Amino acid sequence: MLHTSDVVHAWNRAGNYTPDDRLGLYAQALAATSAIGAYRVLDDYAEDLAILALYRVDRPHATIADLHQVPPLALASYHQLLHDLAHEGLGPADSRGSVPMGGLR
């Protein structure tokens, strides 16, 4: 599976101009919940877990219930991160484990 720096490079190649240190936090959060490797389609639950992992970089104590209360447009940047990985042929593995709570800073 990929190292977080590889994920940051993939986001850069996909045209994401977020600073690398910030992308690194998102990569760490995503990698903490599941391995990142070749793209595969996620079911709704796995996608929710991936979005929650990314969202927790900015809101460390968020829960799935919190995530479902957020307007969809407010989550667009997190969905875009997953889309950018998919564009590069990458994505998180389906993880049925828990998403770590708290920050990664």
Short mmCIF file of N, CA and C in Angstrom, two decimals:
data_model
loop_
_atom_site.label_atom_id
_atom_site.label_comp_id
_atom_site.label_asym_id
_atom_site.label_seq_id
_atom_site.Cartn_x
_atom_site.Cartn_y
_atom_site.Cartn_z
N MET A 1 0.83 -1.18 0.00
CA MET A 1 0.00 0.00 0.00
C MET A 1 0.89 1.26 0.00
N LEU A 2 0.27 2.36 -0.29
CA LEU A 2 1.03 3.59 -0.50
C LEU A 2 1.37 4.33 0.79
N HIS A 3 2.49 5.01 0.76
CA HIS A 3 2.91 5.89 1.84
C HIS A 3 2.15 7.21 1.69
N THR A 4 1.99 7.96 2.76
CA THR A 4 1.24 9.21 2.69
C THR A 4 1.86 10.21 1.72
N SER A 5 3.18 10.20 1.58
CA SER A 5 3.80 11.13 0.62
C SER A 5 3.41 10.78 -0.81
N ASP A 6 3.19 9.49 -1.09
CA ASP A 6 2.73 9.08 -2.41
C ASP A 6 1.31 9.59 -2.68
N VAL A 7 0.50 9.60 -1.64
CA VAL A 7 -0.87 10.09 -1.77
C VAL A 7 -0.85 11.59 -2.05
N VAL A 8 0.00 12.32 -1.35
CA VAL A 8 0.14 13.77 -1.59
C VAL A 8 0.56 14.02 -3.03
N HIS A 9 1.53 13.25 -3.53
CA HIS A 9 1.98 13.41 -4.92
C HIS A 9 0.84 13.11 -5.90
N ALA A 10 0.02 12.10 -5.58
CA ALA A 10 -1.12 11.79 -6.45
C ALA A 10 -2.10 12.95 -6.48
N TRP A 11 -2.36 13.56 -5.33
CA TRP A 11 -3.25 14.72 -5.30
C TRP A 11 -2.67 15.88 -6.09
N ASN A 12 -1.37 16.07 -6.00
CA ASN A 12 -0.72 17.13 -6.79
C ASN A 12 -0.85 16.86 -8.29
N ARG A 13 -0.62 15.62 -8.70
CA ARG A 13 -0.75 15.27 -10.11
C ARG A 13 -2.18 15.46 -10.62
N ALA A 14 -3.15 15.27 -9.72
CA ALA A 14 -4.55 15.43 -10.09
C ALA A 14 -4.96 16.90 -10.16
N GLY A 15 -4.03 17.80 -9.80
CA GLY A 15 -4.31 19.23 -9.90
C GLY A 15 -4.77 19.88 -8.62
N ASN A 16 -4.63 19.20 -7.50
CA ASN A 16 -5.03 19.79 -6.22
C ASN A 16 -3.91 20.71 -5.74
N TYR A 17 -4.26 21.97 -5.51
CA TYR A 17 -3.25 22.98 -5.13
C TYR A 17 -3.25 23.30 -3.64
N THR A 18 -3.90 22.47 -2.85
CA THR A 18 -3.83 22.63 -1.40
C THR A 18 -2.37 22.45 -0.99
N PRO A 19 -1.88 23.22 -0.02
CA PRO A 19 -0.48 23.06 0.42
C PRO A 19 -0.17 21.61 0.83
N ASP A 20 1.02 21.17 0.50
CA ASP A 20 1.41 19.79 0.76
C ASP A 20 1.31 19.40 2.23
N ASP A 21 1.61 20.32 3.14
CA ASP A 21 1.53 19.97 4.55
C ASP A 21 0.08 19.66 4.94
N ARG A 22 -0.85 20.39 4.36
CA ARG A 22 -2.28 20.15 4.63
C ARG A 22 -2.72 18.83 3.99
N LEU A 23 -2.30 18.61 2.75
CA LEU A 23 -2.62 17.35 2.08
C LEU A 23 -2.03 16.17 2.85
N GLY A 24 -0.86 16.37 3.45
CA GLY A 24 -0.24 15.32 4.25
C GLY A 24 -1.11 14.93 5.43
N LEU A 25 -1.75 15.92 6.05
CA LEU A 25 -2.67 15.62 7.17
C LEU A 25 -3.86 14.79 6.68
N TYR A 26 -4.38 15.16 5.51
CA TYR A 26 -5.50 14.40 4.96
C TYR A 26 -5.06 12.98 4.60
N ALA A 27 -3.87 12.85 4.03
CA ALA A 27 -3.35 11.52 3.68
C ALA A 27 -3.15 10.67 4.93
N GLN A 28 -2.60 11.25 5.98
CA GLN A 28 -2.41 10.51 7.24
C GLN A 28 -3.75 10.05 7.80
N ALA A 29 -4.74 10.94 7.77
CA ALA A 29 -6.06 10.60 8.30
C ALA A 29 -6.68 9.47 7.51
N LEU A 30 -6.58 9.53 6.20
CA LEU A 30 -7.15 8.49 5.37
C LEU A 30 -6.43 7.16 5.57
N ALA A 31 -5.10 7.22 5.64
CA ALA A 31 -4.31 6.01 5.82
C ALA A 31 -4.51 5.39 7.21
N ALA A 32 -4.89 6.20 8.18
CA ALA A 32 -5.13 5.68 9.53
C ALA A 32 -6.38 4.82 9.60
N THR A 33 -7.28 4.99 8.64
CA THR A 33 -8.53 4.22 8.65
C THR A 33 -8.49 3.01 7.73
N SER A 34 -7.71 3.08 6.67
CA SER A 34 -7.61 1.96 5.75
C SER A 34 -6.37 2.14 4.88
N ALA A 35 -5.92 1.05 4.32
CA ALA A 35 -4.78 1.11 3.40
C ALA A 35 -5.21 1.86 2.14
N ILE A 36 -4.28 2.54 1.53
CA ILE A 36 -4.55 3.25 0.28
C ILE A 36 -3.79 2.53 -0.82
N GLY A 37 -4.52 2.14 -1.83
CA GLY A 37 -3.90 1.39 -2.93
C GLY A 37 -4.66 1.62 -4.21
N ALA A 38 -4.77 0.56 -5.00
CA ALA A 38 -5.45 0.66 -6.29
C ALA A 38 -6.92 1.03 -6.07
N TYR A 39 -7.43 1.82 -7.02
CA TYR A 39 -8.82 2.26 -6.94
C TYR A 39 -9.78 1.08 -6.97
N ARG A 40 -10.80 1.18 -6.19
CA ARG A 40 -11.95 0.27 -6.25
C ARG A 40 -13.16 1.04 -5.74
N VAL A 41 -14.30 0.64 -6.19
CA VAL A 41 -15.53 1.31 -5.82
C VAL A 41 -15.82 1.05 -4.34
N LEU A 42 -16.18 2.11 -3.62
CA LEU A 42 -16.54 1.99 -2.21
C LEU A 42 -18.05 1.96 -2.09
N ASP A 43 -18.55 1.15 -1.15
CA ASP A 43 -19.97 1.23 -0.87
C ASP A 43 -20.23 2.48 -0.04
N ASP A 44 -21.49 2.80 0.21
CA ASP A 44 -21.83 4.05 0.90
C ASP A 44 -21.19 4.14 2.28
N TYR A 45 -21.18 3.03 3.01
CA TYR A 45 -20.62 3.05 4.36
C TYR A 45 -19.10 3.31 4.32
N ALA A 46 -18.41 2.63 3.41
CA ALA A 46 -16.96 2.82 3.30
C ALA A 46 -16.64 4.24 2.85
N GLU A 47 -17.46 4.79 1.96
CA GLU A 47 -17.25 6.17 1.54
C GLU A 47 -17.48 7.13 2.70
N ASP A 48 -18.52 6.88 3.49
CA ASP A 48 -18.77 7.71 4.68
C ASP A 48 -17.58 7.68 5.63
N LEU A 49 -17.00 6.49 5.84
CA LEU A 49 -15.84 6.38 6.73
C LEU A 49 -14.64 7.15 6.18
N ALA A 50 -14.44 7.09 4.88
CA ALA A 50 -13.33 7.82 4.26
C ALA A 50 -13.54 9.33 4.38
N ILE A 51 -14.76 9.78 4.11
CA ILE A 51 -15.08 11.21 4.23
C ILE A 51 -14.93 11.65 5.68
N LEU A 52 -15.41 10.82 6.61
CA LEU A 52 -15.29 11.16 8.03
C LEU A 52 -13.82 11.30 8.43
N ALA A 53 -12.98 10.40 7.96
CA ALA A 53 -11.55 10.49 8.28
C ALA A 53 -10.97 11.82 7.80
N LEU A 54 -11.31 12.21 6.59
CA LEU A 54 -10.83 13.49 6.05
C LEU A 54 -11.42 14.67 6.81
N TYR A 55 -12.70 14.60 7.11
CA TYR A 55 -13.41 15.67 7.82
C TYR A 55 -12.82 15.90 9.21
N ARG A 56 -12.36 14.81 9.84
CA ARG A 56 -11.80 14.92 11.19
C ARG A 56 -10.48 15.66 11.24
N VAL A 57 -9.84 15.85 10.12
CA VAL A 57 -8.64 16.70 10.10
C VAL A 57 -9.04 18.11 10.53
N ASP A 58 -10.21 18.54 10.08
CA ASP A 58 -10.70 19.88 10.38
C ASP A 58 -11.63 19.93 11.60
N ARG A 59 -12.30 18.85 11.88
CA ARG A 59 -13.22 18.74 13.02
C ARG A 59 -12.89 17.44 13.75
N PRO A 60 -11.87 17.45 14.61
CA PRO A 60 -11.32 16.22 15.19
C PRO A 60 -12.28 15.31 15.93
N HIS A 61 -13.35 15.84 16.47
CA HIS A 61 -14.24 15.00 17.26
C HIS A 61 -15.56 14.69 16.57
N ALA A 62 -15.60 14.89 15.27
CA ALA A 62 -16.82 14.63 14.50
C ALA A 62 -17.16 13.15 14.51
N THR A 63 -18.44 12.87 14.42
CA THR A 63 -18.93 11.51 14.35
C THR A 63 -19.68 11.32 13.03
N ILE A 64 -20.04 10.08 12.75
CA ILE A 64 -20.85 9.81 11.55
C ILE A 64 -22.15 10.61 11.63
N ALA A 65 -22.75 10.68 12.80
CA ALA A 65 -24.00 11.45 12.96
C ALA A 65 -23.76 12.92 12.63
N ASP A 66 -22.64 13.47 13.09
CA ASP A 66 -22.31 14.87 12.75
C ASP A 66 -22.15 15.03 11.24
N LEU A 67 -21.47 14.08 10.63
CA LEU A 67 -21.22 14.14 9.20
C LEU A 67 -22.54 14.18 8.41
N HIS A 68 -23.51 13.43 8.87
CA HIS A 68 -24.80 13.39 8.18
C HIS A 68 -25.64 14.64 8.40
N GLN A 69 -25.23 15.51 9.30
CA GLN A 69 -25.92 16.77 9.53
C GLN A 69 -25.30 17.93 8.75
N VAL A 70 -24.15 17.69 8.17
CA VAL A 70 -23.43 18.74 7.43
C VAL A 70 -24.04 18.85 6.03
N PRO A 71 -24.29 20.08 5.57
CA PRO A 71 -24.81 20.24 4.20
C PRO A 71 -23.84 19.63 3.18
N PRO A 72 -24.37 18.96 2.17
CA PRO A 72 -23.51 18.29 1.19
C PRO A 72 -22.45 19.21 0.56
N LEU A 73 -22.79 20.45 0.31
CA LEU A 73 -21.81 21.36 -0.29
C LEU A 73 -20.61 21.58 0.62
N ALA A 74 -20.83 21.53 1.93
CA ALA A 74 -19.74 21.71 2.88
C ALA A 74 -18.77 20.53 2.87
N LEU A 75 -19.21 19.41 2.33
CA LEU A 75 -18.34 18.22 2.26
C LEU A 75 -17.71 18.05 0.88
N ALA A 76 -18.00 18.96 -0.02
CA ALA A 76 -17.54 18.83 -1.41
C ALA A 76 -16.03 18.70 -1.52
N SER A 77 -15.29 19.44 -0.71
CA SER A 77 -13.82 19.38 -0.83
C SER A 77 -13.30 18.00 -0.42
N TYR A 78 -13.96 17.35 0.53
CA TYR A 78 -13.53 16.01 0.96
C TYR A 78 -13.86 14.99 -0.12
N HIS A 79 -15.03 15.14 -0.73
CA HIS A 79 -15.39 14.27 -1.85
C HIS A 79 -14.42 14.47 -3.00
N GLN A 80 -14.00 15.71 -3.21
CA GLN A 80 -13.06 16.00 -4.30
C GLN A 80 -11.72 15.32 -4.05
N LEU A 81 -11.28 15.27 -2.80
CA LEU A 81 -10.03 14.57 -2.49
C LEU A 81 -10.12 13.11 -2.89
N LEU A 82 -11.25 12.46 -2.58
CA LEU A 82 -11.42 11.06 -2.98
C LEU A 82 -11.50 10.93 -4.50
N HIS A 83 -12.20 11.87 -5.13
CA HIS A 83 -12.31 11.86 -6.59
C HIS A 83 -10.93 12.03 -7.24
N ASP A 84 -10.13 12.93 -6.70
CA ASP A 84 -8.79 13.15 -7.23
C ASP A 84 -7.93 11.89 -7.13
N LEU A 85 -8.05 11.18 -6.00
CA LEU A 85 -7.32 9.92 -5.87
C LEU A 85 -7.80 8.91 -6.92
N ALA A 86 -9.12 8.83 -7.08
CA ALA A 86 -9.68 7.90 -8.06
C ALA A 86 -9.20 8.25 -9.47
N HIS A 87 -9.10 9.52 -9.75
CA HIS A 87 -8.61 9.98 -11.05
C HIS A 87 -7.19 9.45 -11.31
N GLU A 88 -6.44 9.30 -10.25
CA GLU A 88 -5.07 8.78 -10.35
C GLU A 88 -5.02 7.25 -10.20
N GLY A 89 -6.19 6.61 -10.16
CA GLY A 89 -6.25 5.16 -10.05
C GLY A 89 -6.02 4.64 -8.65
N LEU A 90 -6.25 5.50 -7.65
CA LEU A 90 -5.99 5.14 -6.25
C LEU A 90 -7.24 5.35 -5.40
N GLY A 91 -7.22 4.77 -4.23
CA GLY A 91 -8.31 4.98 -3.29
C GLY A 91 -8.11 4.17 -2.03
N PRO A 92 -8.94 4.44 -1.02
CA PRO A 92 -8.85 3.67 0.22
C PRO A 92 -9.45 2.29 0.04
N ALA A 93 -8.90 1.34 0.78
CA ALA A 93 -9.50 0.01 0.82
C ALA A 93 -10.75 0.11 1.69
N ASP A 94 -11.67 -0.76 1.47
CA ASP A 94 -12.88 -0.77 2.30
C ASP A 94 -12.48 -1.14 3.71
N SER A 95 -12.77 -0.26 4.64
CA SER A 95 -12.40 -0.50 6.04
C SER A 95 -13.66 -0.54 6.88
N ARG A 96 -13.84 -1.61 7.58
CA ARG A 96 -14.99 -1.73 8.48
C ARG A 96 -14.60 -1.43 9.92
N GLY A 97 -13.38 -0.98 10.09
CA GLY A 97 -12.91 -0.62 11.43
C GLY A 97 -13.40 0.75 11.82
N SER A 98 -12.98 1.20 12.97
CA SER A 98 -13.39 2.52 13.43
C SER A 98 -12.47 3.58 12.87
N VAL A 99 -12.98 4.79 12.85
CA VAL A 99 -12.20 5.93 12.41
C VAL A 99 -11.64 6.59 13.67
N PRO A 100 -10.31 6.75 13.76
CA PRO A 100 -9.73 7.34 14.96
C PRO A 100 -10.29 8.74 15.24
N MET A 101 -10.60 8.98 16.50
CA MET A 101 -11.12 10.30 16.89
C MET A 101 -9.97 11.14 17.39
N GLY A 102 -10.02 12.43 17.10
CA GLY A 102 -8.98 13.35 17.54
C GLY A 102 -8.12 13.77 16.36
N GLY A 103 -7.31 14.75 16.60
CA GLY A 103 -6.51 15.32 15.52
C GLY A 103 -5.26 14.53 15.24
N LEU A 104 -4.68 14.78 14.08
CA LEU A 104 -3.43 14.15 13.68
C LEU A 104 -2.30 15.16 13.62
N ARG A 105 -2.51 16.32 14.17
CA ARG A 105 -1.52 17.41 14.05
C ARG A 105 -0.37 17.23 14.96
#
